[in-house]
Amino acid sequence: MKVLTQFERKHFLFTDPEFIISCTDPSLFIKSFEDIERTLDKGYYLAGFISYEAGYYFEKKLYKNKQYDFPLIYLGAYSGPQKSKINSPQQVPSDSPENLSLNIDYKQYFADIGKIRDYIAKGDVYQITYCIKLFFKYLGDPLLFYYQLFNEQPVPYSAYIQTDKFHILSLSPELFLKKNSTHLVSKPMKGTWPRGGGIFSDLFASLRLKYDKKNRAENVMIADLLRNDLGKLGMSIRAPTLFEVARYKTLCQMTSTVTAQVDKNISIYKLFSSVFPSGSVTGAPKIRAMEIINKLEKEERKIYTGAIGYISPDRNLFFNIPIRTILIQDNQAEMGIGGGIVWDSTPEGEWNEGLLKARFLTSLSKTSFAP
């Protein structure tokens, strides 16, 4: 198992683990976190991922009695990371994504957005992050593919994971959690706008996103949810910045920052059980949103909207939220595409926003998903 993280321009590579903590059986979920604590106590680093479906087992109301084909938890135990800068391969991949298809057609998508608006109208939820899946075939080298995508659209929280059974290519712009001693930071992302075609239209696009009422409402709703979640863990809960807009190659995205002070030696289980999965990938209120997501979505999310990163022996940690993330198994690939649905959302608007988010990948193919 190999784990590469490129978070905030710091490159860490974890190779040749002593052993792997893997969980596909919910009955062993708590034991896996006990193993995590024992492994950290022995001085090992842990690097890998936690899948979205792990969130069902932090909450009794969401518990599902089933065996999983894809791991809920997959963390390698390492003596430490290599900190030298890793240069990307110079080759350009000769292969492109093939046979792109969505797991839903526009008619069904339209109906599902209507169901979500019904839930909102009844007061069940304020927002649902609803996700669909893009499937395709990829026959080339996954590492070359990862660097091709990264070089096309650099992001601050990218990661690559290689195992004997699957590869994960995460081109994520979103931070889930960063803990340094007692200081905890999360940066929920909500709000998307297309880039402009010129210098002035591009600047105007950023400003339109920053002051758009719908996107600001979505963003602050999730920032409040994160403040509540972090409030279960510690004190001095703050939101030092709201509505920051970052520009990427194909789109602009809005992020807020939420911080807290926590016990330096807080258990990893307590930390994750309070905040995982991030409210930015569920909606609000979180538990009810996850129940509705489970009813509506056609596929398990797996790594998509879970967490990828590492934990040091002193309990410092750094995890992204794996959006814009591709899972490849036996040349078959999938990528989740999601967006926050609120009362003002329209099926056409959300469909187009999802396609915009996926453009960094779909631009490599001639496939069109216009309604």
mmCIF file with all atom_site columns, N, CA and C in Angstrom, residues 13 18 34 59 69 79-80 87 119 190 192 195 198 223 242-243 250 273 275 283 296 316-318 320 351 356 361:
data_model
loop_
_atom_site.group_PDB
_atom_site.id
_atom_site.type_symbol
_atom_site.label_atom_id
_atom_site.label_alt_id
_atom_site.label_comp_id
_atom_site.label_asym_id
_atom_site.label_entity_id
_atom_site.label_seq_id
_atom_site.pdbx_PDB_ins_code
_atom_site.Cartn_x
_atom_site.Cartn_y
_atom_site.Cartn_z
_atom_site.occupancy
_atom_site.B_iso_or_equiv
_atom_site.pdbx_formal_charge
_atom_site.auth_seq_id
_atom_site.auth_comp_id
_atom_site.auth_asym_id
_atom_site.auth_atom_id
_atom_site.pdbx_PDB_model_num
ATOM 1  N N  . LEU A 1 13  ? 4.947   10.926 1.486   1.00 0.00 ? 13  LEU A N  1
ATOM 2  C CA . LEU A 1 13  ? 4.766   9.629  0.844   1.00 0.00 ? 13  LEU A CA 1
ATOM 3  C C  . LEU A 1 13  ? 4.964   8.526  1.876   1.00 0.00 ? 13  LEU A C  1
ATOM 4  N N  . GLU A 1 18  ? 3.880   -1.615 7.862   1.00 0.00 ? 18  GLU A N  1
ATOM 5  C CA . GLU A 1 18  ? 4.125   -2.788 8.712   1.00 0.00 ? 18  GLU A CA 1
ATOM 6  C C  . GLU A 1 18  ? 2.898   -3.696 8.725   1.00 0.00 ? 18  GLU A C  1
ATOM 7  N N  . GLU A 1 34  ? -9.975  0.879  18.262  1.00 0.00 ? 34  GLU A N  1
ATOM 8  C CA . GLU A 1 34  ? -9.085  0.471  19.354  1.00 0.00 ? 34  GLU A CA 1
ATOM 9  C C  . GLU A 1 34  ? -7.713  0.100  18.803  1.00 0.00 ? 34  GLU A C  1
ATOM 10 N N  . GLU A 1 59  ? -23.325 6.374  14.589  1.00 0.00 ? 59  GLU A N  1
ATOM 11 C CA . GLU A 1 59  ? -24.660 6.786  15.011  1.00 0.00 ? 59  GLU A CA 1
ATOM 12 C C  . GLU A 1 59  ? -25.585 5.562  14.990  1.00 0.00 ? 59  GLU A C  1
ATOM 13 N N  . ASP A 1 69  ? -18.037 -4.775 0.510   1.00 0.00 ? 69  ASP A N  1
ATOM 14 C CA . ASP A 1 69  ? -16.973 -5.195 -0.396  1.00 0.00 ? 69  ASP A CA 1
ATOM 15 C C  . ASP A 1 69  ? -15.812 -4.210 -0.371  1.00 0.00 ? 69  ASP A C  1
ATOM 16 N N  . SER A 1 79  ? 6.374   3.570  9.718   1.00 0.00 ? 79  SER A N  1
ATOM 17 C CA . SER A 1 79  ? 7.356   4.138  10.647  1.00 0.00 ? 79  SER A CA 1
ATOM 18 C C  . SER A 1 79  ? 7.423   5.653  10.491  1.00 0.00 ? 79  SER A C  1
ATOM 19 N N  . GLY A 1 80  ? 7.058   6.148  9.324   1.00 0.00 ? 80  GLY A N  1
ATOM 20 C CA . GLY A 1 80  ? 7.034   7.593  9.084   1.00 0.00 ? 80  GLY A CA 1
ATOM 21 C C  . GLY A 1 80  ? 6.936   7.869  7.599   1.00 0.00 ? 80  GLY A C  1
ATOM 22 N N  . ASN A 1 87  ? 8.550   14.482 -7.595  1.00 0.00 ? 87  ASN A N  1
ATOM 23 C CA . ASN A 1 87  ? 8.358   15.047 -8.922  1.00 0.00 ? 87  ASN A CA 1
ATOM 24 C C  . ASN A 1 87  ? 7.398   14.187 -9.726  1.00 0.00 ? 87  ASN A C  1
ATOM 25 N N  . TYR A 1 119 ? -38.995 17.143 1.080   1.00 0.00 ? 119 TYR A N  1
ATOM 26 C CA . TYR A 1 119 ? -38.470 16.966 2.444   1.00 0.00 ? 119 TYR A CA 1
ATOM 27 C C  . TYR A 1 119 ? -38.193 18.334 3.086   1.00 0.00 ? 119 TYR A C  1
ATOM 28 N N  . LYS A 1 190 ? -18.915 25.066 0.225   1.00 0.00 ? 190 LYS A N  1
ATOM 29 C CA . LYS A 1 190 ? -20.251 25.089 -0.367  1.00 0.00 ? 190 LYS A CA 1
ATOM 30 C C  . LYS A 1 190 ? -20.371 26.356 -1.201  1.00 0.00 ? 190 LYS A C  1
ATOM 31 N N  . THR A 1 192 ? -20.577 27.165 -5.766  1.00 0.00 ? 192 THR A N  1
ATOM 32 C CA . THR A 1 192 ? -19.851 26.935 -7.016  1.00 0.00 ? 192 THR A CA 1
ATOM 33 C C  . THR A 1 192 ? -20.305 27.928 -8.065  1.00 0.00 ? 192 THR A C  1
ATOM 34 N N  . ARG A 1 195 ? -16.004 29.795 -14.090 1.00 0.00 ? 195 ARG A N  1
ATOM 35 C CA . ARG A 1 195 ? -15.015 30.836 -14.355 1.00 0.00 ? 195 ARG A CA 1
ATOM 36 C C  . ARG A 1 195 ? -15.467 31.705 -15.509 1.00 0.00 ? 195 ARG A C  1
ATOM 37 N N  . GLY A 1 198 ? -12.766 35.960 -19.590 1.00 0.00 ? 198 GLY A N  1
ATOM 38 C CA . GLY A 1 198 ? -11.699 36.954 -19.711 1.00 0.00 ? 198 GLY A CA 1
ATOM 39 C C  . GLY A 1 198 ? -11.304 37.469 -18.337 1.00 0.00 ? 198 GLY A C  1
ATOM 40 N N  . ALA A 1 223 ? -21.398 25.862 7.631   1.00 0.00 ? 223 ALA A N  1
ATOM 41 C CA . ALA A 1 223 ? -20.441 26.385 8.611   1.00 0.00 ? 223 ALA A CA 1
ATOM 42 C C  . ALA A 1 223 ? -21.027 26.324 10.017  1.00 0.00 ? 223 ALA A C  1
ATOM 43 N N  . LEU A 1 242 ? -15.341 33.679 6.545   1.00 0.00 ? 242 LEU A N  1
ATOM 44 C CA . LEU A 1 242 ? -16.517 33.163 5.849   1.00 0.00 ? 242 LEU A CA 1
ATOM 45 C C  . LEU A 1 242 ? -16.475 33.612 4.394   1.00 0.00 ? 242 LEU A C  1
ATOM 46 N N  . PHE A 1 243 ? -17.022 32.781 3.521   1.00 0.00 ? 243 PHE A N  1
ATOM 47 C CA . PHE A 1 243 ? -17.256 33.135 2.110   1.00 0.00 ? 243 PHE A CA 1
ATOM 48 C C  . PHE A 1 243 ? -15.970 33.474 1.349   1.00 0.00 ? 243 PHE A C  1
ATOM 49 N N  . THR A 1 250 ? -11.563 25.423 -13.919 1.00 0.00 ? 250 THR A N  1
ATOM 50 C CA . THR A 1 250 ? -12.877 25.402 -14.555 1.00 0.00 ? 250 THR A CA 1
ATOM 51 C C  . THR A 1 250 ? -13.968 26.067 -13.730 1.00 0.00 ? 250 THR A C  1
ATOM 52 N N  . SER A 1 273 ? -16.191 10.512 15.454  1.00 0.00 ? 273 SER A N  1
ATOM 53 C CA . SER A 1 273 ? -17.617 10.276 15.724  1.00 0.00 ? 273 SER A CA 1
ATOM 54 C C  . SER A 1 273 ? -18.390 11.590 15.869  1.00 0.00 ? 273 SER A C  1
ATOM 55 N N  . VAL A 1 275 ? -17.628 14.486 14.096  1.00 0.00 ? 275 VAL A N  1
ATOM 56 C CA . VAL A 1 275 ? -17.633 15.346 12.911  1.00 0.00 ? 275 VAL A CA 1
ATOM 57 C C  . VAL A 1 275 ? -17.721 14.604 11.587  1.00 0.00 ? 275 VAL A C  1
ATOM 58 N N  . GLY A 1 283 ? -25.477 17.626 4.377   1.00 0.00 ? 283 GLY A N  1
ATOM 59 C CA . GLY A 1 283 ? -26.577 18.561 4.497   1.00 0.00 ? 283 GLY A CA 1
ATOM 60 C C  . GLY A 1 283 ? -26.911 18.738 5.966   1.00 0.00 ? 283 GLY A C  1
ATOM 61 N N  . LEU A 1 296 ? -32.270 7.827  -1.323  1.00 0.00 ? 296 LEU A N  1
ATOM 62 C CA . LEU A 1 296 ? -32.306 8.361  -2.682  1.00 0.00 ? 296 LEU A CA 1
ATOM 63 C C  . LEU A 1 296 ? -31.141 7.929  -3.569  1.00 0.00 ? 296 LEU A C  1
ATOM 64 N N  . ASN A 1 316 ? -1.616  14.301 16.017  1.00 0.00 ? 316 ASN A N  1
ATOM 65 C CA . ASN A 1 316 ? -1.866  15.304 14.992  1.00 0.00 ? 316 ASN A CA 1
ATOM 66 C C  . ASN A 1 316 ? -2.386  14.595 13.745  1.00 0.00 ? 316 ASN A C  1
ATOM 67 N N  . LEU A 1 317 ? -3.219  15.272 12.981  1.00 0.00 ? 317 LEU A N  1
ATOM 68 C CA . LEU A 1 317 ? -3.766  14.616 11.794  1.00 0.00 ? 317 LEU A CA 1
ATOM 69 C C  . LEU A 1 317 ? -4.093  15.633 10.713  1.00 0.00 ? 317 LEU A C  1
ATOM 70 N N  . PHE A 1 318 ? -4.280  15.111 9.497   1.00 0.00 ? 318 PHE A N  1
ATOM 71 C CA . PHE A 1 318 ? -4.544  15.951 8.328   1.00 0.00 ? 318 PHE A CA 1
ATOM 72 C C  . PHE A 1 318 ? -5.337  15.098 7.335   1.00 0.00 ? 318 PHE A C  1
ATOM 73 N N  . ASN A 1 320 ? -8.274  15.235 3.975   1.00 0.00 ? 320 ASN A N  1
ATOM 74 C CA . ASN A 1 320 ? -9.101  15.958 3.013   1.00 0.00 ? 320 ASN A CA 1
ATOM 75 C C  . ASN A 1 320 ? -10.500 15.355 2.987   1.00 0.00 ? 320 ASN A C  1
ATOM 76 N N  . TRP A 1 351 ? -27.996 20.047 -12.015 1.00 0.00 ? 351 TRP A N  1
ATOM 77 C CA . TRP A 1 351 ? -27.420 19.148 -13.014 1.00 0.00 ? 351 TRP A CA 1
ATOM 78 C C  . TRP A 1 351 ? -26.224 19.825 -13.699 1.00 0.00 ? 351 TRP A C  1
ATOM 79 N N  . LEU A 1 356 ? -20.298 20.807 -14.315 1.00 0.00 ? 356 LEU A N  1
ATOM 80 C CA . LEU A 1 356 ? -19.193 21.751 -14.222 1.00 0.00 ? 356 LEU A CA 1
ATOM 81 C C  . LEU A 1 356 ? -18.108 21.210 -13.294 1.00 0.00 ? 356 LEU A C  1
ATOM 82 N N  . LEU A 1 361 ? -12.486 16.151 -15.567 1.00 0.00 ? 361 LEU A N  1
ATOM 83 C CA . LEU A 1 361 ? -12.353 14.787 -16.062 1.00 0.00 ? 361 LEU A CA 1
ATOM 84 C C  . LEU A 1 361 ? -13.055 14.590 -17.398 1.00 0.00 ? 361 LEU A C  1
#
